[in-house]
Short mmCIF file of C-alpha atoms and ligand atoms in Angstrom, two decimals:
data_model
loop_
_atom_site.label_atom_id
_atom_site.label_comp_id
_atom_site.label_asym_id
_atom_site.label_seq_id
_atom_site.Cartn_x
_atom_site.Cartn_y
_atom_site.Cartn_z
CA MET A 1338 154.49 169.38 207.52
CA GLY A 1339 158.20 169.36 208.29
CA GLU A 1340 159.44 170.86 211.53
CA THR A 1341 157.18 170.76 214.58
CA LYS A 1342 155.73 174.14 215.53
CA TYR A 1343 155.47 175.19 219.16
CA ILE A 1344 152.77 177.38 220.66
CA PHE A 1345 153.17 178.52 224.26
CA VAL A 1346 150.14 179.68 226.20
CA THR A 1347 150.85 181.87 229.22
CA GLY A 1348 148.50 183.74 231.53
CA GLY A 1349 148.59 187.06 233.31
CA VAL A 1350 146.59 189.29 235.68
CA ALA A 1351 144.72 186.47 237.45
CA SER A 1352 144.51 182.71 237.59
CA SER A 1353 141.47 180.69 236.46
CA LEU A 1354 141.04 182.66 233.22
CA GLY A 1355 140.68 179.48 231.21
CA LYS A 1356 144.10 178.90 229.68
CA GLY A 1357 143.21 175.23 229.37
CA ILE A 1358 140.12 176.05 227.32
CA ILE A 1359 142.00 178.51 225.09
CA SER A 1360 144.79 175.96 224.55
CA SER A 1361 142.19 173.28 223.76
CA SER A 1362 140.34 175.61 221.38
CA ILE A 1363 143.53 176.51 219.50
CA GLY A 1364 144.30 172.80 219.31
CA LYS A 1365 140.84 172.04 218.01
CA LEU A 1366 141.04 174.69 215.28
CA LEU A 1367 144.44 173.51 214.08
CA GLN A 1368 143.32 169.89 214.20
CA ALA A 1369 140.29 170.79 212.07
CA ARG A 1370 142.75 172.00 209.44
CA GLY A 1371 144.26 168.54 209.28
CA TYR A 1372 147.24 169.05 211.58
CA ASN A 1373 148.39 166.49 214.10
CA VAL A 1374 148.23 168.36 217.39
CA THR A 1375 148.95 167.66 221.03
CA ILE A 1376 148.75 169.81 224.13
CA GLN A 1377 151.03 169.70 227.13
CA LYS A 1378 150.76 171.33 230.52
CA PHE A 1379 153.56 172.48 232.78
CA ASP A 1380 152.56 172.95 236.40
CA PRO A 1381 154.95 175.07 238.44
CA TYR A 1382 154.43 173.26 241.75
CA ILE A 1383 156.91 170.97 243.52
CA ASN A 1384 154.70 167.87 243.75
CA ILE A 1385 155.92 165.20 241.33
CA ASP A 1386 152.34 164.89 240.05
CA PRO A 1387 148.90 165.90 241.35
CA GLY A 1388 148.14 162.33 242.49
CA THR A 1389 148.69 163.08 246.15
CA LEU A 1390 146.88 166.44 246.06
CA ASN A 1391 143.63 166.90 247.92
CA PRO A 1392 140.81 167.59 245.42
CA TYR A 1393 139.99 170.75 247.40
CA GLU A 1394 143.46 172.02 246.47
CA HIS A 1395 143.53 171.25 242.82
CA GLY A 1396 140.23 169.78 241.64
CA GLU A 1397 140.02 166.30 240.21
CA CYS A 1398 143.05 164.22 239.41
CA TYR A 1399 142.84 163.13 235.78
CA VAL A 1400 144.35 159.81 234.69
CA THR A 1401 145.93 159.13 231.31
CA VAL A 1402 145.77 155.73 229.55
CA ASP A 1403 149.40 155.08 230.44
CA GLY A 1404 148.59 155.51 234.11
CA HIS A 1405 149.82 159.01 234.84
CA GLU A 1406 148.00 161.02 237.49
CA ALA A 1407 147.59 164.36 235.79
CA ASP A 1408 146.20 167.87 235.96
CA LEU A 1409 142.53 168.19 235.07
CA ASP A 1410 143.36 170.38 232.07
CA LEU A 1411 144.46 167.20 230.29
CA GLY A 1412 140.82 166.19 230.48
CA HIS A 1413 139.90 169.31 228.51
CA TYR A 1414 142.57 168.53 225.93
CA GLU A 1415 141.22 165.01 225.45
CA ARG A 1416 137.56 166.06 225.41
CA PHE A 1417 138.15 168.82 222.85
CA LEU A 1418 140.63 167.06 220.59
CA GLY A 1419 139.51 163.46 221.00
CA ILE A 1420 143.16 162.48 221.45
CA GLN A 1421 144.83 160.46 224.16
CA THR A 1422 147.45 162.18 226.26
CA THR A 1423 150.26 160.50 228.19
CA LYS A 1424 152.75 161.14 230.96
CA ALA A 1425 154.70 163.38 228.57
CA ASN A 1426 151.73 165.78 228.43
CA ASN A 1427 151.89 166.91 232.05
CA ILE A 1428 155.11 167.93 233.74
CA THR A 1429 155.54 169.57 237.11
CA THR A 1430 158.45 171.51 238.53
CA GLY A 1431 158.91 168.63 240.97
CA ARG A 1432 159.41 166.20 238.09
CA ILE A 1433 161.83 168.52 236.32
CA TYR A 1434 163.94 168.89 239.47
CA LYS A 1435 163.76 165.19 240.26
CA SER A 1436 164.99 164.29 236.81
CA VAL A 1437 167.86 166.80 237.04
CA ILE A 1438 168.82 165.63 240.54
CA ASP A 1439 168.71 161.96 239.45
CA LYS A 1440 171.02 162.81 236.55
CA GLU A 1441 173.36 164.66 238.89
CA ARG A 1442 173.50 161.63 241.23
CA ARG A 1443 174.27 159.36 238.28
CA GLY A 1444 177.14 161.62 237.35
CA ASP A 1445 175.64 162.62 234.01
CA TYR A 1446 176.74 166.23 234.42
CA LEU A 1447 180.41 165.31 234.78
CA GLY A 1448 181.06 167.33 237.90
CA LYS A 1449 179.42 170.57 236.79
CA THR A 1450 177.66 172.88 239.26
CA ILE A 1451 173.95 172.31 238.70
CA GLN A 1452 171.99 175.53 238.27
CA VAL A 1453 168.50 176.70 237.30
CA ILE A 1454 170.02 178.07 234.10
CA PRO A 1455 171.05 176.02 232.13
CA HIS A 1456 170.22 172.69 233.80
CA ILE A 1457 166.62 173.18 234.88
CA THR A 1458 165.79 175.21 231.79
CA ASP A 1459 167.42 172.59 229.53
CA GLU A 1460 165.32 169.90 231.18
CA ILE A 1461 162.18 171.98 230.59
CA LYS A 1462 163.16 172.51 226.94
CA ARG A 1463 163.85 168.80 226.51
CA ASN A 1464 160.37 168.02 227.81
CA VAL A 1465 158.79 170.48 225.38
CA LYS A 1466 160.74 169.28 222.39
CA GLN A 1467 160.45 165.57 223.01
CA LEU A 1468 156.79 165.72 222.01
CA GLY A 1469 157.84 167.16 218.69
CA ASN A 1470 160.98 165.09 218.14
CA LYS A 1471 159.80 161.75 219.41
CA TYR A 1472 156.12 161.75 218.53
CA LYS A 1473 156.37 163.96 215.45
CA PHE A 1474 153.40 166.19 216.12
CA ASP A 1475 152.84 169.08 213.70
CA PHE A 1476 151.94 171.34 216.61
CA VAL A 1477 152.84 171.09 220.26
CA ILE A 1478 150.83 173.51 222.38
CA THR A 1479 152.38 174.04 225.80
CA GLU A 1480 150.26 175.60 228.49
CA ILE A 1481 152.20 177.12 231.37
CA GLY A 1482 150.29 176.85 234.63
CA GLY A 1483 150.21 179.75 237.08
CA THR A 1484 150.45 183.43 236.31
CA VAL A 1485 153.26 185.47 234.81
CA GLY A 1486 155.05 187.21 237.67
CA ASP A 1487 154.96 184.19 240.01
CA ILE A 1488 158.41 183.22 241.26
CA GLU A 1489 157.66 179.62 240.31
CA SER A 1490 157.07 180.52 236.64
CA LEU A 1491 160.45 182.10 236.03
CA PRO A 1492 162.38 179.00 234.81
CA TYR A 1493 159.53 178.27 232.38
CA LEU A 1494 159.56 181.79 230.99
CA GLU A 1495 163.32 181.66 230.57
CA SER A 1496 162.96 178.34 228.70
CA ILE A 1497 160.33 179.86 226.40
CA ARG A 1498 162.56 182.87 225.78
CA GLN A 1499 165.39 180.58 224.72
CA LEU A 1500 163.15 178.38 222.58
CA LYS A 1501 161.69 181.40 220.82
CA TRP A 1502 165.19 182.58 220.06
CA GLU A 1503 166.30 179.17 218.81
CA LEU A 1504 163.21 178.30 216.81
CA GLY A 1505 162.36 181.67 215.29
CA ARG A 1506 158.89 181.68 213.76
CA ASP A 1507 158.41 178.00 214.66
CA ALA A 1508 157.58 179.13 218.21
CA ILE A 1509 154.99 181.70 219.25
CA VAL A 1510 153.53 182.90 222.53
CA VAL A 1511 149.82 183.41 223.12
CA HIS A 1512 149.27 185.39 226.31
CA LEU A 1513 145.90 185.31 228.05
CA THR A 1514 144.95 188.24 230.26
CA TYR A 1515 141.89 189.73 231.88
CA VAL A 1516 140.16 193.03 231.14
CA PRO A 1517 138.06 193.95 234.18
CA TYR A 1518 134.93 196.08 233.99
CA LEU A 1519 134.69 198.76 236.67
CA ALA A 1520 130.97 199.19 237.21
CA ALA A 1521 131.32 202.47 239.13
CA ALA A 1522 133.28 204.05 236.29
CA GLY A 1523 131.35 202.16 233.62
CA GLU A 1524 134.67 201.31 231.98
CA LEU A 1525 136.74 198.38 230.84
CA LYS A 1526 140.31 198.60 232.07
CA THR A 1527 143.34 197.58 230.03
CA LYS A 1528 146.04 198.58 232.52
CA PRO A 1529 146.36 195.13 234.15
CA THR A 1530 146.90 193.67 230.65
CA GLN A 1531 149.59 196.24 229.87
CA HIS A 1532 151.34 195.43 233.14
CA SER A 1533 151.21 191.73 232.60
CA VAL A 1534 152.65 192.07 229.08
CA LYS A 1535 155.42 194.26 230.55
CA GLU A 1536 156.14 191.48 233.02
CA LEU A 1537 156.51 189.04 230.12
CA GLN A 1538 158.66 191.49 228.22
CA SER A 1539 160.93 191.94 231.21
CA ALA A 1540 161.51 188.16 231.05
CA GLY A 1541 162.58 188.74 227.45
CA ILE A 1542 159.39 187.46 225.85
CA GLN A 1543 157.34 189.46 223.39
CA PRO A 1544 153.91 187.80 223.10
CA ASP A 1545 152.73 187.29 219.52
CA ILE A 1546 149.03 187.07 220.28
CA LEU A 1547 146.94 188.40 223.15
CA VAL A 1548 143.66 186.82 224.18
CA LEU A 1549 141.69 189.13 226.45
CA ARG A 1550 139.20 187.53 228.80
CA ALA A 1551 136.30 189.83 229.54
CA GLU A 1552 132.72 189.81 230.69
CA HIS A 1553 131.81 192.60 228.26
CA GLN A 1554 132.32 193.08 224.54
CA LEU A 1555 135.61 194.86 223.82
CA SER A 1556 135.49 197.69 221.29
CA VAL A 1557 137.80 197.90 218.26
CA ASN A 1558 139.36 200.98 219.82
CA LEU A 1559 140.14 199.21 223.04
CA ARG A 1560 141.81 196.39 221.16
CA LYS A 1561 143.77 198.90 219.08
CA LYS A 1562 144.97 200.54 222.25
CA VAL A 1563 146.10 197.22 223.72
CA ALA A 1564 147.87 196.35 220.45
CA GLN A 1565 149.70 199.67 220.48
CA PHE A 1566 150.78 199.51 224.12
CA CYS A 1567 151.86 195.89 223.93
CA ASN A 1568 153.69 195.78 220.56
CA VAL A 1569 151.21 193.29 219.14
CA ASP A 1570 149.47 193.42 215.73
CA GLU A 1571 145.89 194.66 215.86
CA ASP A 1572 144.51 191.44 214.38
CA ALA A 1573 146.44 189.51 217.00
CA VAL A 1574 144.36 190.92 219.86
CA VAL A 1575 141.44 188.59 220.36
CA GLN A 1576 138.66 188.77 222.92
CA SER A 1577 137.36 185.84 224.88
CA ILE A 1578 133.96 186.74 226.27
CA ASP A 1579 132.15 184.53 228.80
CA ALA A 1580 130.41 181.84 226.77
CA PRO A 1581 127.31 179.83 227.73
CA THR A 1582 129.44 176.69 227.46
CA ILE A 1583 133.18 176.13 227.15
CA TYR A 1584 132.48 174.20 223.96
CA GLU A 1585 131.53 177.48 222.21
CA VAL A 1586 135.04 178.84 222.65
CA PRO A 1587 136.60 177.23 219.51
CA ILE A 1588 133.82 178.80 217.42
CA LEU A 1589 134.29 182.21 219.06
CA MET A 1590 138.05 181.99 218.43
CA GLN A 1591 137.53 180.94 214.83
CA GLU A 1592 135.19 183.90 214.23
CA GLN A 1593 138.08 186.16 215.20
CA LYS A 1594 140.45 184.20 212.98
CA LEU A 1595 142.75 183.21 215.81
CA ASP A 1596 143.85 180.07 213.95
CA ALA A 1597 144.53 182.00 210.72
CA THR A 1598 146.58 184.56 212.66
CA ILE A 1599 148.64 181.77 214.24
CA LEU A 1600 149.29 180.16 210.84
CA LYS A 1601 150.28 183.48 209.30
CA LYS A 1602 152.68 184.23 212.12
CA MET A 1603 154.28 180.83 211.74
CA GLY A 1604 154.65 181.18 207.99
CA LEU A 1605 152.12 178.48 207.12
CA PRO A 1606 149.47 178.68 204.39
CA VAL A 1607 146.13 179.88 205.75
CA GLY A 1608 143.77 178.33 203.17
CA ASP A 1609 140.04 177.85 203.72
CA THR A 1610 138.42 178.11 207.11
CA PRO A 1611 137.31 174.63 208.20
CA GLY A 1612 133.59 174.14 208.77
CA LEU A 1613 133.82 172.38 212.15
CA GLY A 1614 130.68 170.47 211.11
CA PRO A 1615 130.40 167.78 213.82
CA TRP A 1616 131.38 170.29 216.51
CA ARG A 1617 128.69 172.72 215.37
CA SER A 1618 126.10 169.93 215.21
CA PHE A 1619 126.96 169.06 218.82
CA LEU A 1620 126.45 172.70 219.85
CA GLU A 1621 123.16 172.99 217.95
CA ARG A 1622 121.87 169.83 219.58
CA ARG A 1623 122.95 171.20 222.93
CA HIS A 1624 121.11 174.50 222.38
CA LYS A 1625 117.95 172.63 221.45
CA ALA A 1626 118.27 170.37 224.47
CA GLU A 1627 118.54 173.41 226.69
CA GLN A 1628 115.06 174.55 225.67
CA LYS A 1629 113.58 171.61 227.56
CA PRO A 1630 113.40 171.35 231.34
CA ALA A 1631 116.64 170.07 232.81
CA LEU A 1632 117.17 166.45 233.83
CA HIS A 1633 118.25 166.32 237.46
CA ILE A 1634 120.98 163.88 238.40
CA ALA A 1635 122.24 163.67 241.97
CA LEU A 1636 126.00 163.52 242.35
CA VAL A 1637 126.63 162.01 245.77
CA GLY A 1638 130.09 162.84 247.04
CA LYS A 1639 131.99 164.64 249.74
CA TYR A 1640 134.06 167.13 247.75
CA ASP A 1641 131.82 170.18 247.54
CA LEU A 1642 133.76 171.84 244.74
CA GLN A 1643 132.81 171.97 241.04
CA ASP A 1644 136.25 170.96 239.80
CA ALA A 1645 136.54 167.93 242.09
CA TYR A 1646 134.31 165.87 239.77
CA LYS A 1647 135.15 167.70 236.54
CA SER A 1648 135.25 164.73 234.15
CA ILE A 1649 132.07 163.21 235.61
CA ARG A 1650 130.22 166.50 235.18
CA GLU A 1651 131.46 166.84 231.61
CA ALA A 1652 130.64 163.22 230.75
CA LEU A 1653 127.11 163.67 232.12
CA SER A 1654 126.65 166.92 230.28
CA GLN A 1655 127.83 165.40 226.97
CA ALA A 1656 125.58 162.36 227.46
CA GLY A 1657 122.72 164.79 228.13
CA THR A 1658 123.23 166.53 224.80
CA TYR A 1659 123.25 163.24 222.91
CA ASN A 1660 120.03 162.29 224.70
CA ASP A 1661 118.58 165.72 223.79
CA ARG A 1662 118.38 166.91 227.37
CA LYS A 1663 120.37 169.26 229.51
CA VAL A 1664 121.69 167.49 232.58
CA GLU A 1665 121.64 169.49 235.79
CA VAL A 1666 124.07 167.93 238.24
CA ASP A 1667 122.79 168.44 241.79
CA PHE A 1668 125.57 167.94 244.27
CA VAL A 1669 124.42 165.95 247.30
CA ASN A 1670 126.91 166.15 250.14
CA SER A 1671 127.28 162.61 251.44
CA GLU A 1672 128.50 163.89 254.80
CA LYS A 1673 125.10 165.44 255.41
CA LEU A 1674 123.01 162.55 254.12
CA THR A 1675 121.05 160.57 256.76
CA GLU A 1676 118.27 157.97 256.78
CA ASP A 1677 115.94 160.83 257.67
CA ASN A 1678 116.78 163.26 254.89
CA VAL A 1679 117.68 160.91 252.03
CA ALA A 1680 114.13 160.79 250.62
CA GLU A 1681 114.01 164.57 250.51
CA ALA A 1682 117.51 164.83 249.01
CA LEU A 1683 116.84 162.33 246.21
CA LYS A 1684 113.14 162.84 245.65
CA ASP A 1685 113.20 164.71 242.34
CA LYS A 1686 116.31 163.07 240.96
CA ALA A 1687 116.01 161.08 237.75
CA GLY A 1688 119.29 159.32 238.48
CA VAL A 1689 121.91 159.00 241.18
CA LEU A 1690 125.65 158.95 240.60
CA ILE A 1691 127.79 157.87 243.53
CA GLY A 1692 131.19 159.40 243.08
CA PRO A 1693 134.77 158.26 243.51
CA GLY A 1694 136.86 159.24 246.50
CA PHE A 1695 139.20 158.23 249.28
CA GLY A 1696 138.90 157.67 252.99
CA GLU A 1697 136.14 157.19 255.48
CA ARG A 1698 134.58 160.62 255.55
CA GLY A 1699 131.18 160.68 253.85
CA ILE A 1700 130.92 156.89 253.43
CA PRO A 1701 127.77 156.38 255.56
CA GLY A 1702 125.93 158.89 253.36
CA LYS A 1703 127.03 157.11 250.19
CA LEU A 1704 125.72 153.82 251.58
CA ILE A 1705 122.41 155.45 252.51
CA ALA A 1706 122.08 156.88 248.98
CA ALA A 1707 122.91 153.50 247.41
CA LYS A 1708 120.28 151.76 249.57
CA TYR A 1709 117.59 154.31 248.85
CA ALA A 1710 118.27 154.24 245.11
CA ARG A 1711 118.29 150.44 245.05
CA GLU A 1712 115.06 150.13 247.03
CA HIS A 1713 113.32 152.80 244.94
CA ASP A 1714 114.76 151.58 241.65
CA ILE A 1715 116.30 154.90 240.68
CA PRO A 1716 118.94 154.53 237.92
CA THR A 1717 122.25 154.47 239.77
CA PHE A 1718 125.83 154.69 238.62
CA GLY A 1719 128.61 153.95 241.11
CA ILE A 1720 132.10 154.93 240.03
CA CYS A 1721 135.20 153.49 241.72
CA LEU A 1722 134.59 154.21 245.43
CA GLY A 1723 130.93 154.58 244.36
CA MET A 1724 131.00 151.02 242.99
CA GLN A 1725 132.65 149.80 246.17
CA CYS A 1726 129.88 151.49 248.18
CA ILE A 1727 127.08 149.87 246.22
CA ALA A 1728 128.76 146.50 246.83
CA ILE A 1729 129.14 147.18 250.57
CA GLU A 1730 125.54 148.31 250.84
CA PHE A 1731 124.35 145.19 249.00
CA ALA A 1732 126.42 142.96 251.30
CA ARG A 1733 125.06 144.62 254.41
CA ASN A 1734 121.40 144.89 253.51
CA VAL A 1735 120.78 142.07 251.04
CA LEU A 1736 123.33 139.44 252.07
CA GLY A 1737 122.75 140.33 255.71
CA LEU A 1738 126.44 140.90 256.49
CA ALA A 1739 125.86 143.85 258.78
CA ASP A 1740 129.55 144.63 259.27
CA ALA A 1741 130.58 144.25 255.63
CA ASN A 1742 133.06 146.93 254.65
CA SER A 1743 136.11 147.89 252.67
CA ARG A 1744 139.47 147.40 254.38
CA GLU A 1745 140.10 151.05 253.52
CA MET A 1746 137.42 152.06 256.04
CA ASP A 1747 137.81 149.24 258.54
CA ALA A 1748 141.05 147.28 258.43
CA LYS A 1749 139.62 144.61 260.73
CA THR A 1750 136.24 144.03 259.10
CA PRO A 1751 135.24 140.34 259.19
CA HIS A 1752 133.41 140.79 255.87
CA ASN A 1753 135.95 142.46 253.66
CA VAL A 1754 133.85 142.57 250.48
CA ILE A 1755 136.28 145.24 249.29
CA ASP A 1756 139.86 144.41 250.07
CA ILE A 1757 143.34 145.68 249.36
CA MET A 1758 145.23 143.98 246.55
CA GLU A 1759 148.07 141.72 247.63
CA GLU A 1760 150.75 143.71 245.82
CA GLN A 1761 149.48 146.92 247.42
CA LYS A 1762 149.97 145.71 250.99
CA SER A 1763 153.67 146.46 251.27
CA ILE A 1764 153.49 149.86 249.57
CA THR A 1765 154.44 152.77 251.79
CA ASN A 1766 155.02 155.37 249.09
CA MET A 1767 151.68 157.00 248.28
CA GLY A 1768 152.67 158.69 245.00
CA GLY A 1769 151.86 156.96 241.73
CA THR A 1770 151.48 153.53 243.32
CA MET A 1771 147.77 152.78 242.89
CA ARG A 1772 146.37 150.57 240.14
CA LEU A 1773 146.57 153.24 237.47
CA GLY A 1774 145.76 153.61 233.80
CA ALA A 1775 143.96 151.50 231.23
CA TYR A 1776 143.23 147.83 231.85
CA GLU A 1777 141.21 145.34 229.86
CA CYS A 1778 137.80 144.16 230.87
CA VAL A 1779 135.54 141.50 229.37
CA LEU A 1780 131.80 142.09 229.69
CA ARG A 1781 129.19 139.39 230.06
CA PRO A 1782 127.01 139.16 226.95
CA GLY A 1783 123.44 140.16 227.69
CA SER A 1784 124.36 142.38 230.65
CA LYS A 1785 123.24 146.01 230.66
CA ALA A 1786 126.86 147.14 230.64
CA CYS A 1787 127.63 144.99 227.60
CA GLU A 1788 124.51 146.25 225.83
CA ALA A 1789 125.54 149.84 226.52
CA TYR A 1790 129.02 149.34 225.09
CA GLY A 1791 127.79 147.20 222.21
CA LYS A 1792 130.87 144.99 222.62
CA GLU A 1793 132.44 142.56 225.06
CA HIS A 1794 136.06 143.71 225.10
CA ILE A 1795 136.73 147.13 226.53
CA GLN A 1796 139.61 149.06 228.11
CA GLU A 1797 139.09 151.62 230.83
CA ARG A 1798 141.23 153.72 233.14
CA HIS A 1799 141.76 152.96 236.80
CA ARG A 1800 142.86 154.78 239.94
CA HIS A 1801 142.40 152.78 243.12
CA ARG A 1802 144.09 150.51 245.65
CA TYR A 1803 141.13 148.40 246.76
CA GLU A 1804 139.18 145.73 244.87
CA PHE A 1805 136.03 143.66 245.01
CA ASN A 1806 136.87 140.50 247.00
CA ASN A 1807 136.30 137.47 244.74
CA GLN A 1808 135.46 135.26 247.73
CA TYR A 1809 132.09 137.01 247.82
CA ARG A 1810 131.38 136.79 244.10
CA GLU A 1811 129.11 133.73 244.28
CA ALA A 1812 127.08 135.05 247.19
CA PHE A 1813 126.55 138.37 245.40
CA GLU A 1814 125.49 136.68 242.18
CA ALA A 1815 123.10 134.29 243.94
CA ALA A 1816 121.45 137.27 245.63
CA GLY A 1817 121.06 139.31 242.45
CA MET A 1818 124.12 141.52 242.04
CA GLN A 1819 126.06 140.21 239.05
CA CYS A 1820 129.76 140.64 238.41
CA VAL A 1821 129.46 141.33 234.68
CA GLY A 1822 132.84 142.85 233.92
CA ILE A 1823 136.05 140.96 234.68
CA ASN A 1824 139.71 141.67 234.00
CA PRO A 1825 140.79 138.66 231.91
CA GLU A 1826 144.32 138.61 233.31
CA SER A 1827 143.83 139.20 237.02
CA ASP A 1828 140.21 137.99 237.31
CA LEU A 1829 139.41 141.18 239.22
CA VAL A 1830 135.81 142.41 239.17
CA GLU A 1831 135.45 145.54 237.07
CA VAL A 1832 131.68 145.95 236.74
CA VAL A 1833 128.75 144.95 238.95
CA GLU A 1834 125.06 145.36 238.16
CA ILE A 1835 121.63 144.37 239.41
CA PRO A 1836 119.80 143.17 236.30
CA ALA A 1837 116.43 143.17 238.06
CA LEU A 1838 116.59 146.95 238.43
CA LYS A 1839 116.23 149.56 235.70
CA TRP A 1840 119.87 150.61 235.72
CA TYR A 1841 122.02 149.88 238.71
CA ILE A 1842 125.66 149.60 237.67
CA GLY A 1843 128.97 150.10 239.41
CA THR A 1844 132.34 150.30 237.71
CA GLN A 1845 135.67 149.88 239.46
CA PHE A 1846 137.19 151.91 236.62
CA HIS A 1847 136.62 155.55 235.70
CA PRO A 1848 134.67 155.74 232.43
CA GLU A 1849 134.36 159.53 232.75
CA TYR A 1850 137.98 160.09 231.70
CA SER A 1851 137.37 158.86 228.18
CA SER A 1852 134.14 160.67 227.34
CA THR A 1853 134.75 163.32 224.67
CA VAL A 1854 132.59 165.90 222.93
CA LEU A 1855 132.36 163.94 219.67
CA HIS A 1856 132.52 160.50 221.31
CA PRO A 1857 130.41 160.55 224.46
CA HIS A 1858 130.91 157.54 226.72
CA PRO A 1859 128.46 154.64 226.13
CA LEU A 1860 127.84 154.01 229.84
CA PHE A 1861 127.03 157.66 230.48
CA LEU A 1862 124.76 157.71 227.40
CA SER A 1863 122.94 154.64 228.64
CA PHE A 1864 122.72 155.93 232.25
CA VAL A 1865 121.24 159.27 231.16
CA LYS A 1866 118.81 157.49 228.83
CA ALA A 1867 117.65 155.30 231.73
CA ALA A 1868 117.30 158.41 233.91
CA ILE A 1869 115.12 160.08 231.26
CA GLU A 1870 112.90 156.99 231.05
CA ASN A 1871 112.70 156.86 234.83
CA GLU A 1872 111.69 160.51 234.98
CA ALA A 1873 108.93 159.97 232.41
CA LYS A 1874 107.28 157.15 234.34
N1 LIG B 780 139.50 154.72 247.71
C1 LIG B 780 139.19 153.66 246.80
C2 LIG B 780 140.40 152.81 246.45
O1 LIG B 780 141.52 153.26 246.60
C3 LIG B 780 138.51 154.20 245.55
C4 LIG B 780 139.35 155.16 244.76
C5 LIG B 780 138.55 155.99 243.79
O2 LIG B 780 137.35 156.18 243.94
N2 LIG B 780 139.21 156.55 242.79
O3 LIG B 780 140.27 151.70 246.01
#
């Protein structure tokens, strides 16, 4: 296509308006036209990456194949576009400053005074452009976290202003705002949008396209008014109404010709509107599946926040669609789970997913859930810490090692069925030092996991410090829990399962990160299928 085109997505009025979904939808629509697209997120906080953030603060930590701990919006980008992102796709203010300060210490700036403008802004611009220059994408979509008007956003806005000036029509800004409905007045209000556009303009940026989030349909007149007040073309004011699923948003944007407007503004041929066939088929299947009663899956974890298990929820929901059922994820707080209430908590659940996590809090409840599910043969999926819990439970109650534990929970346990890796022992720096990113795994032919994947060699993403202790492998296998997935290089256990049960599998890796709308993850597909069969019995 020639020069890379840059689309910046900013947000105003309020946070949580769905910039990630709008960015993903724009990406999807351009990709459907044959362009090579990637999406990048800038987060204006000082942490180097979200790896050390509490999930209550920032939702789940997503992991890229190259082992970067990233913002959960990267999960949306991958699920929508079916692409793989990398470390270059998520940059924080902390990383920008660190890079500038490292350069200063090395003497790269030749004695200059280091300032926000130009040094920080140049570093931001370099990180935007490197996706275009180095990886040669046709479109780089850059989502700016936070809200216009935040102090933290200013260097990013200044960088966008400069890039717009330098790149001309090769760079545009899509600004997402919110149009509230005042029930008492019975009116939709555009003033917050006008103010937020003014805020952008005062940073020297004229948005090219406005996407208005709203709970009610916006009239043509209202959009005209916004266009007039904000110096934006009428056809460049698009509404984004609450949709039954986020996966509808690309269709809703296409209906309003958002992609055509972008192409026109960037001087590219508009051509025919792509059909989005597979995407539409997915949505149709989903609508049909929703007509049936929901399939209830328990998600046992301690983080009582939707976003804390974002990728798991999405992977389950996608697997539901492909199994023609809607999956209802019922959060079961492991901190409240006891021997006395577990039967009640899991009684109507077709499957149990024991979630990932860190630290001791909520572990007893996870072990109780694992035991109940094993003894009642409910399809069970343990992910990362969840896998470690099903191994600990098995050691305690089947192998009879009452004090079996992970060294994470009990550093002095005599039966360390889950132990810390040798190379992890001396690590004192918590950021970015876990076993991270994609590693190979070889599956045992004939195992349920291997059947689900339909192949023996797989690669999955990791994020953990602790591992199954190979000294216990034989004892586990002799008692019925098989180690069916092994890393060929390190010999570390990646997958355990109990073949005698309907579906009882634990993975040390995180399969949820690689489940996408058009390529749902085989283990999730197989787990949901087993849950449906279990429900029918
Ligand atoms: N806390 C465990 C470990 O570090 C599991 C991590 C996880 O579930 N992602 O090994």
